[in-house]
mmCIF file of N, CA and C in Angstrom:
data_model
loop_
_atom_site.group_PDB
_atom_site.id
_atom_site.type_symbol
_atom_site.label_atom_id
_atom_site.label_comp_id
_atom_site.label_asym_id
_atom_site.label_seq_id
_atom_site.Cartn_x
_atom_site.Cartn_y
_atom_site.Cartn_z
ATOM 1 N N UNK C 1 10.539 -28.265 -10.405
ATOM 2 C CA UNK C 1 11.160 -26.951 -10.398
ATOM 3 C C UNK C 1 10.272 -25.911 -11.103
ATOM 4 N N UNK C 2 9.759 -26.345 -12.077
ATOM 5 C CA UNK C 2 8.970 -25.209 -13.230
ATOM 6 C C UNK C 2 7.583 -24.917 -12.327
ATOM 7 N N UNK C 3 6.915 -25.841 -11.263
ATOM 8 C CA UNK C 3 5.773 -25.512 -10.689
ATOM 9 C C UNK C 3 5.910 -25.037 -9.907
ATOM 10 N N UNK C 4 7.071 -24.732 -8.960
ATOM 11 C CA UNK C 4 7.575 -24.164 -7.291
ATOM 12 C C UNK C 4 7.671 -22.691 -8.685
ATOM 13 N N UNK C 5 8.656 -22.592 -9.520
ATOM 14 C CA UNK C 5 8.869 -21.072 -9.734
ATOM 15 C C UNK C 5 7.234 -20.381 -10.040
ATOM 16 N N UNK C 6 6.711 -21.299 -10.889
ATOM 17 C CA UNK C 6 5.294 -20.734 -11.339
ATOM 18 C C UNK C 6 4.423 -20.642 -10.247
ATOM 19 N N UNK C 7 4.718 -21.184 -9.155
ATOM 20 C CA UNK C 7 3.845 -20.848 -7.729
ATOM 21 C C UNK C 7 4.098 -19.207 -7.090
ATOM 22 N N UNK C 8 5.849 -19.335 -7.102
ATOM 23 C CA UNK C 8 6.396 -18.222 -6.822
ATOM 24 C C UNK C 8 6.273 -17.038 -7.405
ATOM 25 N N UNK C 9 5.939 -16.848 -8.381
ATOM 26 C CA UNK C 9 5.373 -16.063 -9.649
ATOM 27 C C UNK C 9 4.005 -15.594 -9.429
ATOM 28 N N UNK C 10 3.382 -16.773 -9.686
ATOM 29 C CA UNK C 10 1.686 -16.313 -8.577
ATOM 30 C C UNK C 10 1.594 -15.417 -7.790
ATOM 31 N N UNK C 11 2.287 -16.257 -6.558
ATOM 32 C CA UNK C 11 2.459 -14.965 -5.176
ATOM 33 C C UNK C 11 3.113 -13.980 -5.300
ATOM 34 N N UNK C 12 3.979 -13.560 -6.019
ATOM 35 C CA UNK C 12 4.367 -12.247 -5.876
ATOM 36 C C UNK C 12 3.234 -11.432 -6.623
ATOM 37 N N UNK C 13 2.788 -11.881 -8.078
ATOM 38 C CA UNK C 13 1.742 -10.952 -8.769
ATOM 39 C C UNK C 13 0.303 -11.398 -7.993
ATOM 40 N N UNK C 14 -0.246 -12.017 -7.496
ATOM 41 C CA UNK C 14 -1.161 -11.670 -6.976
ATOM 42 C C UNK C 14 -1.495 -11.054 -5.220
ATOM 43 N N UNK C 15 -0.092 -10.884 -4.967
ATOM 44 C CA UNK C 15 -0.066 -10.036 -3.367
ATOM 45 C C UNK C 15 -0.010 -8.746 -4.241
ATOM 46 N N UNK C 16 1.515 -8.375 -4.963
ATOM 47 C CA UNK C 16 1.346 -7.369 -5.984
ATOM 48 C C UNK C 16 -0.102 -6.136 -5.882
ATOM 49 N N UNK C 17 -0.839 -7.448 -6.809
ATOM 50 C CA UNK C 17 -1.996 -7.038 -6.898
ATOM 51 C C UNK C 17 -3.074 -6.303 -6.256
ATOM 52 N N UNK C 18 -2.824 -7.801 -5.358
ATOM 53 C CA UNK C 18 -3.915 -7.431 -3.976
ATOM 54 C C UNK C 18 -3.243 -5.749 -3.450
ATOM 55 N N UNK C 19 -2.458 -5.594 -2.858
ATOM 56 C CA UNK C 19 -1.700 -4.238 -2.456
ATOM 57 C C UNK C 19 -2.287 -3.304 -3.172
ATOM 58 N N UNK C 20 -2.122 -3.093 -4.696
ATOM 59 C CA UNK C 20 -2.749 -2.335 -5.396
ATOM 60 C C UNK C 20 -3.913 -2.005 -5.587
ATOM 61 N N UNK C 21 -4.904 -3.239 -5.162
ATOM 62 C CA UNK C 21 -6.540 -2.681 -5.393
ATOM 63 C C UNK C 21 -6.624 -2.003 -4.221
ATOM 64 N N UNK C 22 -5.829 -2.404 -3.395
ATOM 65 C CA UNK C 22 -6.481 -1.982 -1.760
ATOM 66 C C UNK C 22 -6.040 -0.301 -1.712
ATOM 67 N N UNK C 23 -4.355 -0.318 -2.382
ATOM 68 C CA UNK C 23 -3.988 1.252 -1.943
ATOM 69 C C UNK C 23 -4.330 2.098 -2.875
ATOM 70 N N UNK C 24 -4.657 1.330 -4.073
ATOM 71 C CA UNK C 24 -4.925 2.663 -5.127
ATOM 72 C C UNK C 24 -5.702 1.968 -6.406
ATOM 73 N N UNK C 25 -7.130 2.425 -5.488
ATOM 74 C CA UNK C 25 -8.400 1.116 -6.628
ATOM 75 C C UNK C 25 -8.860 2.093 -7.424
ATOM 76 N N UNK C 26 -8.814 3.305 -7.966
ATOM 77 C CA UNK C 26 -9.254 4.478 -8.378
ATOM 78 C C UNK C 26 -8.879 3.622 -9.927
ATOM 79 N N UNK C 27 -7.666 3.438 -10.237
ATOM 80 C CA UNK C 27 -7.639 2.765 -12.063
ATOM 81 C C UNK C 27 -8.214 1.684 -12.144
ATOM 82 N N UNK C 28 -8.695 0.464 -11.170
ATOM 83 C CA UNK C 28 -9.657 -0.346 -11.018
ATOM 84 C C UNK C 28 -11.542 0.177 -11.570
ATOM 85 N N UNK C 29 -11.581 1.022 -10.627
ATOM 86 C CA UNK C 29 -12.846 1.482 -10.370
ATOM 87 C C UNK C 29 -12.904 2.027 -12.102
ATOM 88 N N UNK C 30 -12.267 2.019 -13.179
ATOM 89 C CA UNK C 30 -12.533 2.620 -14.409
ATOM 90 C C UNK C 30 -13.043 1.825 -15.284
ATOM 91 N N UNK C 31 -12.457 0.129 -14.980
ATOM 92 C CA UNK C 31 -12.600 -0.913 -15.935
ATOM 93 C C UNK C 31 -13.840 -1.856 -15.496
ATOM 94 N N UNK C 32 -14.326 -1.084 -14.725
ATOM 95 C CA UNK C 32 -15.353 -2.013 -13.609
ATOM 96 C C UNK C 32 -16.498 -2.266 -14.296
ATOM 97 N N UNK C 33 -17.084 -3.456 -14.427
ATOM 98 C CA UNK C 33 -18.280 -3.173 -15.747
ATOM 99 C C UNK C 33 -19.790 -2.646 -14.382
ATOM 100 N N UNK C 34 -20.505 -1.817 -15.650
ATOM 101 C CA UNK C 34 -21.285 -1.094 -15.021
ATOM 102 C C UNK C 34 -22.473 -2.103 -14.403
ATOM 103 N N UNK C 35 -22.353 -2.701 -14.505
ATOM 104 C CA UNK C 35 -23.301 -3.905 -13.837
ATOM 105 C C UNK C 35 -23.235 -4.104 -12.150
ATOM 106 N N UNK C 36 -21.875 -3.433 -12.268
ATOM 107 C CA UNK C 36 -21.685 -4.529 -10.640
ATOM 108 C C UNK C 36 -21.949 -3.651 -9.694
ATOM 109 N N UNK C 37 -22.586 -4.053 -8.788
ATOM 110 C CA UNK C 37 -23.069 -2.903 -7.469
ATOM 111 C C UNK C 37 -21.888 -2.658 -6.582
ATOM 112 N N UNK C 38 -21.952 -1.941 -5.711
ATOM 113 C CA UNK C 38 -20.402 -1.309 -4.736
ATOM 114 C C UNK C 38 -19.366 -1.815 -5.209
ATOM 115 N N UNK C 39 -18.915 -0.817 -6.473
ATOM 116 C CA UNK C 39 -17.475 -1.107 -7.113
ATOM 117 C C UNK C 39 -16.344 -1.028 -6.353
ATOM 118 N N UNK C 40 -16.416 0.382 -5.306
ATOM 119 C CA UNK C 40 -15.303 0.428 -4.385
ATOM 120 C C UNK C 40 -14.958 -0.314 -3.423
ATOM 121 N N UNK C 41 -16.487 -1.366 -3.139
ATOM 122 C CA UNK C 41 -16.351 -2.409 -1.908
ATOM 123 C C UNK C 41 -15.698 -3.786 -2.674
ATOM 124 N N UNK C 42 -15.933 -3.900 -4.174
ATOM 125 C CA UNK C 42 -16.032 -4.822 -4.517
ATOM 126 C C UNK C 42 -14.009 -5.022 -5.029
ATOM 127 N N UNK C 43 -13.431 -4.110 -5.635
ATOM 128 C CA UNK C 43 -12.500 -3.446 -6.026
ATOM 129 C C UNK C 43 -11.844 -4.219 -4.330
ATOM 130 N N UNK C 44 -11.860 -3.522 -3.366
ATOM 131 C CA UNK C 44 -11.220 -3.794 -2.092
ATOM 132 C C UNK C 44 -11.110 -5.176 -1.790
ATOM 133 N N UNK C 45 -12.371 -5.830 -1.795
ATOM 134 C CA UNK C 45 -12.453 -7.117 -1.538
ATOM 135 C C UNK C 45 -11.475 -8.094 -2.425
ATOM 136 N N UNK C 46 -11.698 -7.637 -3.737
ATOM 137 C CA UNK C 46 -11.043 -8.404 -4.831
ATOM 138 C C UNK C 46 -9.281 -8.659 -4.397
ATOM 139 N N UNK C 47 -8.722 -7.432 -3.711
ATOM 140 C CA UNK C 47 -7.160 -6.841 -3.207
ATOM 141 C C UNK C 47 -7.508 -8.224 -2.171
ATOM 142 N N UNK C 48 -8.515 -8.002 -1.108
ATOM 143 C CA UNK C 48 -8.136 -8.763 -0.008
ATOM 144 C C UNK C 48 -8.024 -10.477 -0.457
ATOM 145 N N UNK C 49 -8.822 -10.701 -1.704
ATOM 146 C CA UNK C 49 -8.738 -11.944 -2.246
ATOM 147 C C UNK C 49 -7.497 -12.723 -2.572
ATOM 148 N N UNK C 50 -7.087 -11.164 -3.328
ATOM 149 C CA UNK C 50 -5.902 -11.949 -4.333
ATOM 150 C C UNK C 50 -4.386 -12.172 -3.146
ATOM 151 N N UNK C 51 -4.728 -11.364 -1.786
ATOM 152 C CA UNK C 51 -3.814 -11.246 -1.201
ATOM 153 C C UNK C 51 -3.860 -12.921 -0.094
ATOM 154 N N UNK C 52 -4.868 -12.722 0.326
ATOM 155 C CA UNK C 52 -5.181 -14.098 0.979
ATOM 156 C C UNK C 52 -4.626 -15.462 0.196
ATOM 157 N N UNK C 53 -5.103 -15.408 -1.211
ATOM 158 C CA UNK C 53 -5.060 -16.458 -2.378
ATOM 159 C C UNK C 53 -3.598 -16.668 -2.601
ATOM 160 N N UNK C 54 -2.710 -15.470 -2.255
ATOM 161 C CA UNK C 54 -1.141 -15.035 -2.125
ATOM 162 C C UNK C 54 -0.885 -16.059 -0.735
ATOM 163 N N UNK C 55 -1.191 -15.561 -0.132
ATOM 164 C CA UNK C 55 -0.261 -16.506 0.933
ATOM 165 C C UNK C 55 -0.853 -17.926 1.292
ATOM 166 N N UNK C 56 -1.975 -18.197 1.128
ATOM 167 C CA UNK C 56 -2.343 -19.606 0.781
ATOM 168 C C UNK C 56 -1.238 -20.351 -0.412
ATOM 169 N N UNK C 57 -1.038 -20.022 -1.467
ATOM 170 C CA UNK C 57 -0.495 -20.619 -2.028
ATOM 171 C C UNK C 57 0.997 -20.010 -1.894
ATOM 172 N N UNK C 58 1.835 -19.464 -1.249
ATOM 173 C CA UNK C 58 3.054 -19.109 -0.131
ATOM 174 C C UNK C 58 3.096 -20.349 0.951
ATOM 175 N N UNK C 59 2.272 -20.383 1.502
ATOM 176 C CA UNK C 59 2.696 -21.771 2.231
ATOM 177 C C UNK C 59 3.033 -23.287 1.808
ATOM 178 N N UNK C 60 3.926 -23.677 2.852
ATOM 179 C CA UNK C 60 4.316 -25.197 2.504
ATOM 180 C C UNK C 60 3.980 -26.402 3.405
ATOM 181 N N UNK C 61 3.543 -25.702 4.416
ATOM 182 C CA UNK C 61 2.987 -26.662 5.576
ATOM 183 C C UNK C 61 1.215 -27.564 5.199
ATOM 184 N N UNK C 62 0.432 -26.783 4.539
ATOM 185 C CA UNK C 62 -0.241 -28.063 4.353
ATOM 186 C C UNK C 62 -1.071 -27.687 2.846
ATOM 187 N N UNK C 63 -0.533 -28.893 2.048
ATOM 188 C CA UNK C 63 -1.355 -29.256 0.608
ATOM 189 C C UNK C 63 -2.488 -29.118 0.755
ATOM 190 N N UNK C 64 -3.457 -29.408 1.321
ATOM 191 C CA UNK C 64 -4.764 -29.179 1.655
ATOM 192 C C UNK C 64 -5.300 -27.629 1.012
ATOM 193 N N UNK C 65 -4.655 -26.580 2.073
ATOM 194 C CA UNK C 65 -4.637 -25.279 1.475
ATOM 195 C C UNK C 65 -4.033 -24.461 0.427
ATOM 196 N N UNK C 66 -3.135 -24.997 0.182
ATOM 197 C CA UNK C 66 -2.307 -24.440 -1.017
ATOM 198 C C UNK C 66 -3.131 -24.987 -2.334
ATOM 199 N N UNK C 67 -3.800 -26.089 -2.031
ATOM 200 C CA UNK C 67 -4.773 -26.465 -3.292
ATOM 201 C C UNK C 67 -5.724 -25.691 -2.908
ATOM 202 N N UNK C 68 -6.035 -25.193 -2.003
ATOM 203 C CA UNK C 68 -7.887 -24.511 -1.958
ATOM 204 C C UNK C 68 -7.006 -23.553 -2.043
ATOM 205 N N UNK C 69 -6.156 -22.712 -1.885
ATOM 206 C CA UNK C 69 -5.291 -21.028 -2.193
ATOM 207 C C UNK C 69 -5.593 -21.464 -4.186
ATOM 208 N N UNK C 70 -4.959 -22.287 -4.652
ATOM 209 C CA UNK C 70 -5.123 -22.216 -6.002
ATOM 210 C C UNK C 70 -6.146 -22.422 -6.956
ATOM 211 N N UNK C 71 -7.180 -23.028 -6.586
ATOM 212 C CA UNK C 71 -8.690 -23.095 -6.831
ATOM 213 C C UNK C 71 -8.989 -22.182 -6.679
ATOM 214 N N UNK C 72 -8.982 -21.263 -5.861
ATOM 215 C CA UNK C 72 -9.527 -19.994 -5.228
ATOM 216 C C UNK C 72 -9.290 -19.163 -6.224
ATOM 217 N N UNK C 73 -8.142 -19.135 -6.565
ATOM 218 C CA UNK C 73 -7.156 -18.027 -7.044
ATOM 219 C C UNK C 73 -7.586 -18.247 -8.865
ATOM 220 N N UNK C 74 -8.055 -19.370 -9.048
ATOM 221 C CA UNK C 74 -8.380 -19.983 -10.501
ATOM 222 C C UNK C 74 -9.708 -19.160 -10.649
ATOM 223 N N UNK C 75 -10.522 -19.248 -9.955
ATOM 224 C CA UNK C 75 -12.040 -19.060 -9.590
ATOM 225 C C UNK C 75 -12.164 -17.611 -9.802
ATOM 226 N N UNK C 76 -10.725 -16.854 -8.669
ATOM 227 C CA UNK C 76 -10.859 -14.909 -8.941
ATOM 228 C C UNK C 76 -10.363 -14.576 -10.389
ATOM 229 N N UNK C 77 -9.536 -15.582 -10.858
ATOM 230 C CA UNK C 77 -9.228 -15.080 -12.364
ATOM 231 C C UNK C 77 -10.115 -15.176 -13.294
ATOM 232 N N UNK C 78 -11.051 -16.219 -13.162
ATOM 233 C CA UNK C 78 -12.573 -16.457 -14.123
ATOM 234 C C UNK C 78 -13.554 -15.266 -14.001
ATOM 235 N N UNK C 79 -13.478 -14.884 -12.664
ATOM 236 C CA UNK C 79 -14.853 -14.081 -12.033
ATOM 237 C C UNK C 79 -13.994 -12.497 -12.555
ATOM 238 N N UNK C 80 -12.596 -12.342 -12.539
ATOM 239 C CA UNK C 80 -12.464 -10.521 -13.084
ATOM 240 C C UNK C 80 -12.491 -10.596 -14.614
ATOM 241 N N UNK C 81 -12.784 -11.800 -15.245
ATOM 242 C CA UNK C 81 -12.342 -11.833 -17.134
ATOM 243 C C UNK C 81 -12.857 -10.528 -17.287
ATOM 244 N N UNK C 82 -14.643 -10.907 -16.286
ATOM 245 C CA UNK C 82 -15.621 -9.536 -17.361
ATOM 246 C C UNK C 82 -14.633 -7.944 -17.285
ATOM 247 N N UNK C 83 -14.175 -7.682 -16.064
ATOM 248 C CA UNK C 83 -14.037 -6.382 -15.823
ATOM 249 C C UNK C 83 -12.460 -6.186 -17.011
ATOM 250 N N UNK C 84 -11.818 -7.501 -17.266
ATOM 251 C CA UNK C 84 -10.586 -7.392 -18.349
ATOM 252 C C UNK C 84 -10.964 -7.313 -19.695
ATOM 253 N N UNK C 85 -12.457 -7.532 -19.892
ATOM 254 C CA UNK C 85 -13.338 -7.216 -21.509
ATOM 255 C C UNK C 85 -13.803 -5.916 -20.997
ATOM 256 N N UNK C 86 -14.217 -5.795 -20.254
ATOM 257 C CA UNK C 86 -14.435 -4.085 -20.131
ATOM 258 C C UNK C 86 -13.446 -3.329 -19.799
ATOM 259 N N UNK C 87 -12.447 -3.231 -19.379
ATOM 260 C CA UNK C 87 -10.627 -2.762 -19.583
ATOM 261 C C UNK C 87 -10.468 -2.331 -21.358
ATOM 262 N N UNK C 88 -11.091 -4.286 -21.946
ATOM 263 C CA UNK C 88 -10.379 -3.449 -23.066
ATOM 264 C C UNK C 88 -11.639 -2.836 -24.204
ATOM 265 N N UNK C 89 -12.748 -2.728 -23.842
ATOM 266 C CA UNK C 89 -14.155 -2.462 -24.293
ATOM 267 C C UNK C 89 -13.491 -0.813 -24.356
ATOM 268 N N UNK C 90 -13.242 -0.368 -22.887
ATOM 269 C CA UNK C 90 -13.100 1.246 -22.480
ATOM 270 C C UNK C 90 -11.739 1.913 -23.441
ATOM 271 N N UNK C 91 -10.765 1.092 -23.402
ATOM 272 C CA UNK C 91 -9.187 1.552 -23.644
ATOM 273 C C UNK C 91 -9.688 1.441 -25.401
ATOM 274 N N UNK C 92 -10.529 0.789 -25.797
ATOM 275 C CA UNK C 92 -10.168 0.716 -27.673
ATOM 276 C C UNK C 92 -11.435 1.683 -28.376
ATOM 277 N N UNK C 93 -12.340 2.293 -27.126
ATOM 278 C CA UNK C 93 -13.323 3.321 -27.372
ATOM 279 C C UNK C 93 -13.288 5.188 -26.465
ATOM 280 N N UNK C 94 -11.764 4.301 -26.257
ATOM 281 C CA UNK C 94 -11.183 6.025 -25.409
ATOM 282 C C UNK C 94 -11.949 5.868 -24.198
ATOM 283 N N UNK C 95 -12.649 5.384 -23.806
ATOM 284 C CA UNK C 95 -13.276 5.236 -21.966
ATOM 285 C C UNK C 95 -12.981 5.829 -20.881
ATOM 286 N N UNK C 96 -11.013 5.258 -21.724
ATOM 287 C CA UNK C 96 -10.544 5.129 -19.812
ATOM 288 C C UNK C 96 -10.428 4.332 -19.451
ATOM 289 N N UNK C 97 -10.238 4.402 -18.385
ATOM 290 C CA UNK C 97 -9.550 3.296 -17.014
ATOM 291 C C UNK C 97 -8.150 3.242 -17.246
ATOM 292 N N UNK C 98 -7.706 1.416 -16.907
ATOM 293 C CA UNK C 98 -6.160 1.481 -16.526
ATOM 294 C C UNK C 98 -5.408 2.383 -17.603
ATOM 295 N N UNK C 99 -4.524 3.038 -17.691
ATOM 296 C CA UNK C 99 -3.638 3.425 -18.567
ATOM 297 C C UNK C 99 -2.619 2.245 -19.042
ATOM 298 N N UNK C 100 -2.462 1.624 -20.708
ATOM 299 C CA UNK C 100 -1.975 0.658 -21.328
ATOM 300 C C UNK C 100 -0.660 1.693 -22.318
ATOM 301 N N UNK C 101 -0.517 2.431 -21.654
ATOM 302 C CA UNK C 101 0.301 3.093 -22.797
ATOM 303 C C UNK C 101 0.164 3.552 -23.930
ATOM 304 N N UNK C 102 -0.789 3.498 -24.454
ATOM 305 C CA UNK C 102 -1.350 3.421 -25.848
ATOM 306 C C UNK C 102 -1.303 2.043 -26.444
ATOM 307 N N UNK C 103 -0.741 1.211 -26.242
ATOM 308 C CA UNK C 103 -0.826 0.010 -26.677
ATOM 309 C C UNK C 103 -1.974 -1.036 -27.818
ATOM 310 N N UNK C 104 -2.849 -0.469 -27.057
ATOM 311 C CA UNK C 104 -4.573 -0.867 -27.446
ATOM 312 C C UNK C 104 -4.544 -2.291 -27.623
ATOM 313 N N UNK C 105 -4.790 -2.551 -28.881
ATOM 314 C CA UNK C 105 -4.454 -4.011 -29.255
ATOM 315 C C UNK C 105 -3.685 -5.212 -29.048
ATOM 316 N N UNK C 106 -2.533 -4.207 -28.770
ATOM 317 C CA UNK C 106 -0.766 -5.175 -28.711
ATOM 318 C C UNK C 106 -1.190 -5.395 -27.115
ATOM 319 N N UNK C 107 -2.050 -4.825 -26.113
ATOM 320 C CA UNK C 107 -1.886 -5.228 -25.171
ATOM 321 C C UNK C 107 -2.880 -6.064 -24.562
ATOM 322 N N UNK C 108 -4.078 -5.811 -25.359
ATOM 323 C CA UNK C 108 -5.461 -5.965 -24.617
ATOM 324 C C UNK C 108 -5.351 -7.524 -25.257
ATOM 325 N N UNK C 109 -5.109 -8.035 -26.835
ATOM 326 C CA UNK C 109 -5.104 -9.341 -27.239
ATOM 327 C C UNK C 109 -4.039 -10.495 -26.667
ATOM 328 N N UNK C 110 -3.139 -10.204 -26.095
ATOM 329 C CA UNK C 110 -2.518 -10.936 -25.351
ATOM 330 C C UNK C 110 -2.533 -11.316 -23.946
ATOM 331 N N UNK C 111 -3.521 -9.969 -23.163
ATOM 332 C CA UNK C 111 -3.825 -10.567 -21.989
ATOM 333 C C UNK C 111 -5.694 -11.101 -21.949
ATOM 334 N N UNK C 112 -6.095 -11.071 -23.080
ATOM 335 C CA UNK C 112 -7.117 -11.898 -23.051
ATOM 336 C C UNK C 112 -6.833 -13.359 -23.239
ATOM 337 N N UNK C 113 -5.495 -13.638 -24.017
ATOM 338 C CA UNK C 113 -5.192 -14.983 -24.680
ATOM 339 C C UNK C 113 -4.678 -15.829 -22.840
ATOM 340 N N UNK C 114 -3.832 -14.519 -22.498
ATOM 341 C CA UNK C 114 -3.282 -15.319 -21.191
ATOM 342 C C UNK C 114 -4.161 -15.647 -20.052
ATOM 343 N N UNK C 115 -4.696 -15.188 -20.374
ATOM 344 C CA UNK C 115 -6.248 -15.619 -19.084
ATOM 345 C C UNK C 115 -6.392 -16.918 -18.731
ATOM 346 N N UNK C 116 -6.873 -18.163 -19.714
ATOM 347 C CA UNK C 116 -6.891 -18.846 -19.660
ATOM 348 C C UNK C 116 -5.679 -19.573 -19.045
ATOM 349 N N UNK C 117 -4.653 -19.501 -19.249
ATOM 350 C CA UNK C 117 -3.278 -19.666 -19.119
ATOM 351 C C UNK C 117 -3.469 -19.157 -17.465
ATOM 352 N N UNK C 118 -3.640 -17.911 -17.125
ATOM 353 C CA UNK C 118 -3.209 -17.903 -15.635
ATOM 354 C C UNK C 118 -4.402 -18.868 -14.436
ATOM 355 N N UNK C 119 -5.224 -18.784 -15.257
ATOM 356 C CA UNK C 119 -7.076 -19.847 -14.252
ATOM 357 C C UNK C 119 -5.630 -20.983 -14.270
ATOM 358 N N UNK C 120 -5.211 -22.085 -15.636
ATOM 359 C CA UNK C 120 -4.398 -23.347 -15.436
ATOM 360 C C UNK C 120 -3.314 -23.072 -14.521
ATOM 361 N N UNK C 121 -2.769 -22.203 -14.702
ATOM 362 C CA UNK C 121 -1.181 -21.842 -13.922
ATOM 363 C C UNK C 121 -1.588 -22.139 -11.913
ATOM 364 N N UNK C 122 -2.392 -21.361 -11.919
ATOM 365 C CA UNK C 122 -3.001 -21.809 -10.398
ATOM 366 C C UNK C 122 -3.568 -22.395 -10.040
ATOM 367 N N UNK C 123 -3.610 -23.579 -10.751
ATOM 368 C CA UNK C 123 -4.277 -24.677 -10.406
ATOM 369 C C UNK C 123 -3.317 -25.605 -10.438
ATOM 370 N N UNK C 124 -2.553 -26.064 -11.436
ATOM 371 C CA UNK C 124 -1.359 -26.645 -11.720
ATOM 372 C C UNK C 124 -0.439 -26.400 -10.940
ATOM 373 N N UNK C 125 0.191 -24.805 -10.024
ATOM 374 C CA UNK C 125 0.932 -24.638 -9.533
ATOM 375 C C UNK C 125 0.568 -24.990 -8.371
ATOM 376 N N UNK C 126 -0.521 -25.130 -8.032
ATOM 377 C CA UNK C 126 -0.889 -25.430 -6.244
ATOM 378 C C UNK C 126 -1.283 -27.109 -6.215
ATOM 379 N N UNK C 127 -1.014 -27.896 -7.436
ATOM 380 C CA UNK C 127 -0.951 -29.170 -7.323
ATOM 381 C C UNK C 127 -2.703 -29.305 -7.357
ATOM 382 N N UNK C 128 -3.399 -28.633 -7.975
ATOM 383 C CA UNK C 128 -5.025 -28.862 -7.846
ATOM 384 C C UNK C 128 -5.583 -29.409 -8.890
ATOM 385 N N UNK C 129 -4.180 -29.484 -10.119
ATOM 386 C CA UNK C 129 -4.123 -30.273 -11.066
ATOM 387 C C UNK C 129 -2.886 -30.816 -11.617
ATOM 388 N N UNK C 130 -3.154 -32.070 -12.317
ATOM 389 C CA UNK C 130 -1.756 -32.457 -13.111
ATOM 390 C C UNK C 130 -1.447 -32.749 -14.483
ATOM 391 N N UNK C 131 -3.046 -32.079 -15.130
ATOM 392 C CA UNK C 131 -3.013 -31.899 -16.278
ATOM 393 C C UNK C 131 -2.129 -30.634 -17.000
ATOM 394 N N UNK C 132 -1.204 -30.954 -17.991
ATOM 395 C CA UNK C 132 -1.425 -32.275 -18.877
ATOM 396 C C UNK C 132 -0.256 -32.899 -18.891
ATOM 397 N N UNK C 133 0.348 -33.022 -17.549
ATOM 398 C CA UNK C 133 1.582 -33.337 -17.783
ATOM 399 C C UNK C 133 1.216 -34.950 -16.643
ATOM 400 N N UNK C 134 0.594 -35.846 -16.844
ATOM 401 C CA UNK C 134 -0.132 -36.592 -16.123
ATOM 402 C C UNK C 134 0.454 -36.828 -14.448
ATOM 403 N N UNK C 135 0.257 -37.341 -13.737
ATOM 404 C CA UNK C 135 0.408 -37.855 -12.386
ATOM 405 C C UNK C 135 2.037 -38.300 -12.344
ATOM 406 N N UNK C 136 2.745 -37.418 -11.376
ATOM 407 C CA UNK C 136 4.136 -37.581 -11.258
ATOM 408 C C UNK C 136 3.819 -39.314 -10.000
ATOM 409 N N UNK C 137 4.821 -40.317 -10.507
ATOM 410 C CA UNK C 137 4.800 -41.195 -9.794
ATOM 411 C C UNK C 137 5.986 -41.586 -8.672
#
C-alpha cells in the first residue's frame, strides 16, 4: 500500500512538473547553473522527461517499464541536484530565480535533505529496488 501511494505521489508531482517546465520555464531558466548550454532547450526537455518518467511509472501493464520509468526518474533527480544548489546559491545571495517566499534557509535545507529521499522513492516505488525493506516473499 505505502509503495502504490508513493508511486502515485511521483506521478502526479512529476507530470505536475513536467507541465510546468514546458508552460512556464521562465522561473526555471533563473536557477539554471551557468554552465549549461541551451537552457531553454534544456528546461523543455527536462518537462518532457519528467512527464514521460510520469506515465511510465502510471502504468500497470508491464514491470519492465515502470522499473525503467523509475530509474529514469532516479537518474533526472541526480542530474537537476546542480540546478537545486544553484536555486539555492541565487535565492540566499538575492539572484533570483524560483520565488521561495522568503523562506531562504527553512526552505532550501530541507529540499536539499529530501533529494536523496526522492532519487530512493523512485526507485523503490517502481519496484527497481527493495532496499531496505528486503525482498517481499
Amino acid at each position: 500500500m505505502a509503495r502504490t501511494a508513493t508511486r502515485w505521489f511521483l506521478v502526479l508531482a512529476y507530470f505536475a512538473a513536467g507541465v510546468l517546465h514546458i508552460a512556464v520555464p521562465e522561473p526555471f531558466l533563473g536557477i539554471m547553473p551557468p554552465q549549461v548550454p541551451f537552457p531553454a532547450t534544456v528546461i523543455f526537455l527536462t518537462g518532457v522527461a519528467e512527464i514521460l518518467g510520469a506515465v511510465g511509472l502510471a502504468q500497470g501493464f508491464s514491470p519492465r517499464l515502470r522499473r525503467a520509468a523509475g530509474v529514469g526518474l532516479a537518474l533526472y533527480a541526480l542530474c537537476v541536484w546542480p540546478a537545486n544548489i544553484q536555486h539555492m546559491i541565487n535565492d540566499l545571495s538575492s539572484a533570483g530565480g524560483l520565488d521561495t517566499g522568503g523562506l531562504g534557509l527553512a526552505y532550501h535545507i530541507p529540499r536539499m535533505a529530501a533529494q536523496p529521499f526522492i532519487i530512493w522513492a523512485a526507485l523503490w516505488a517502481s519496484h527497481a529496488i527493495d532496499w531496505p525493506f528486503g525482498k517481499r516473499r
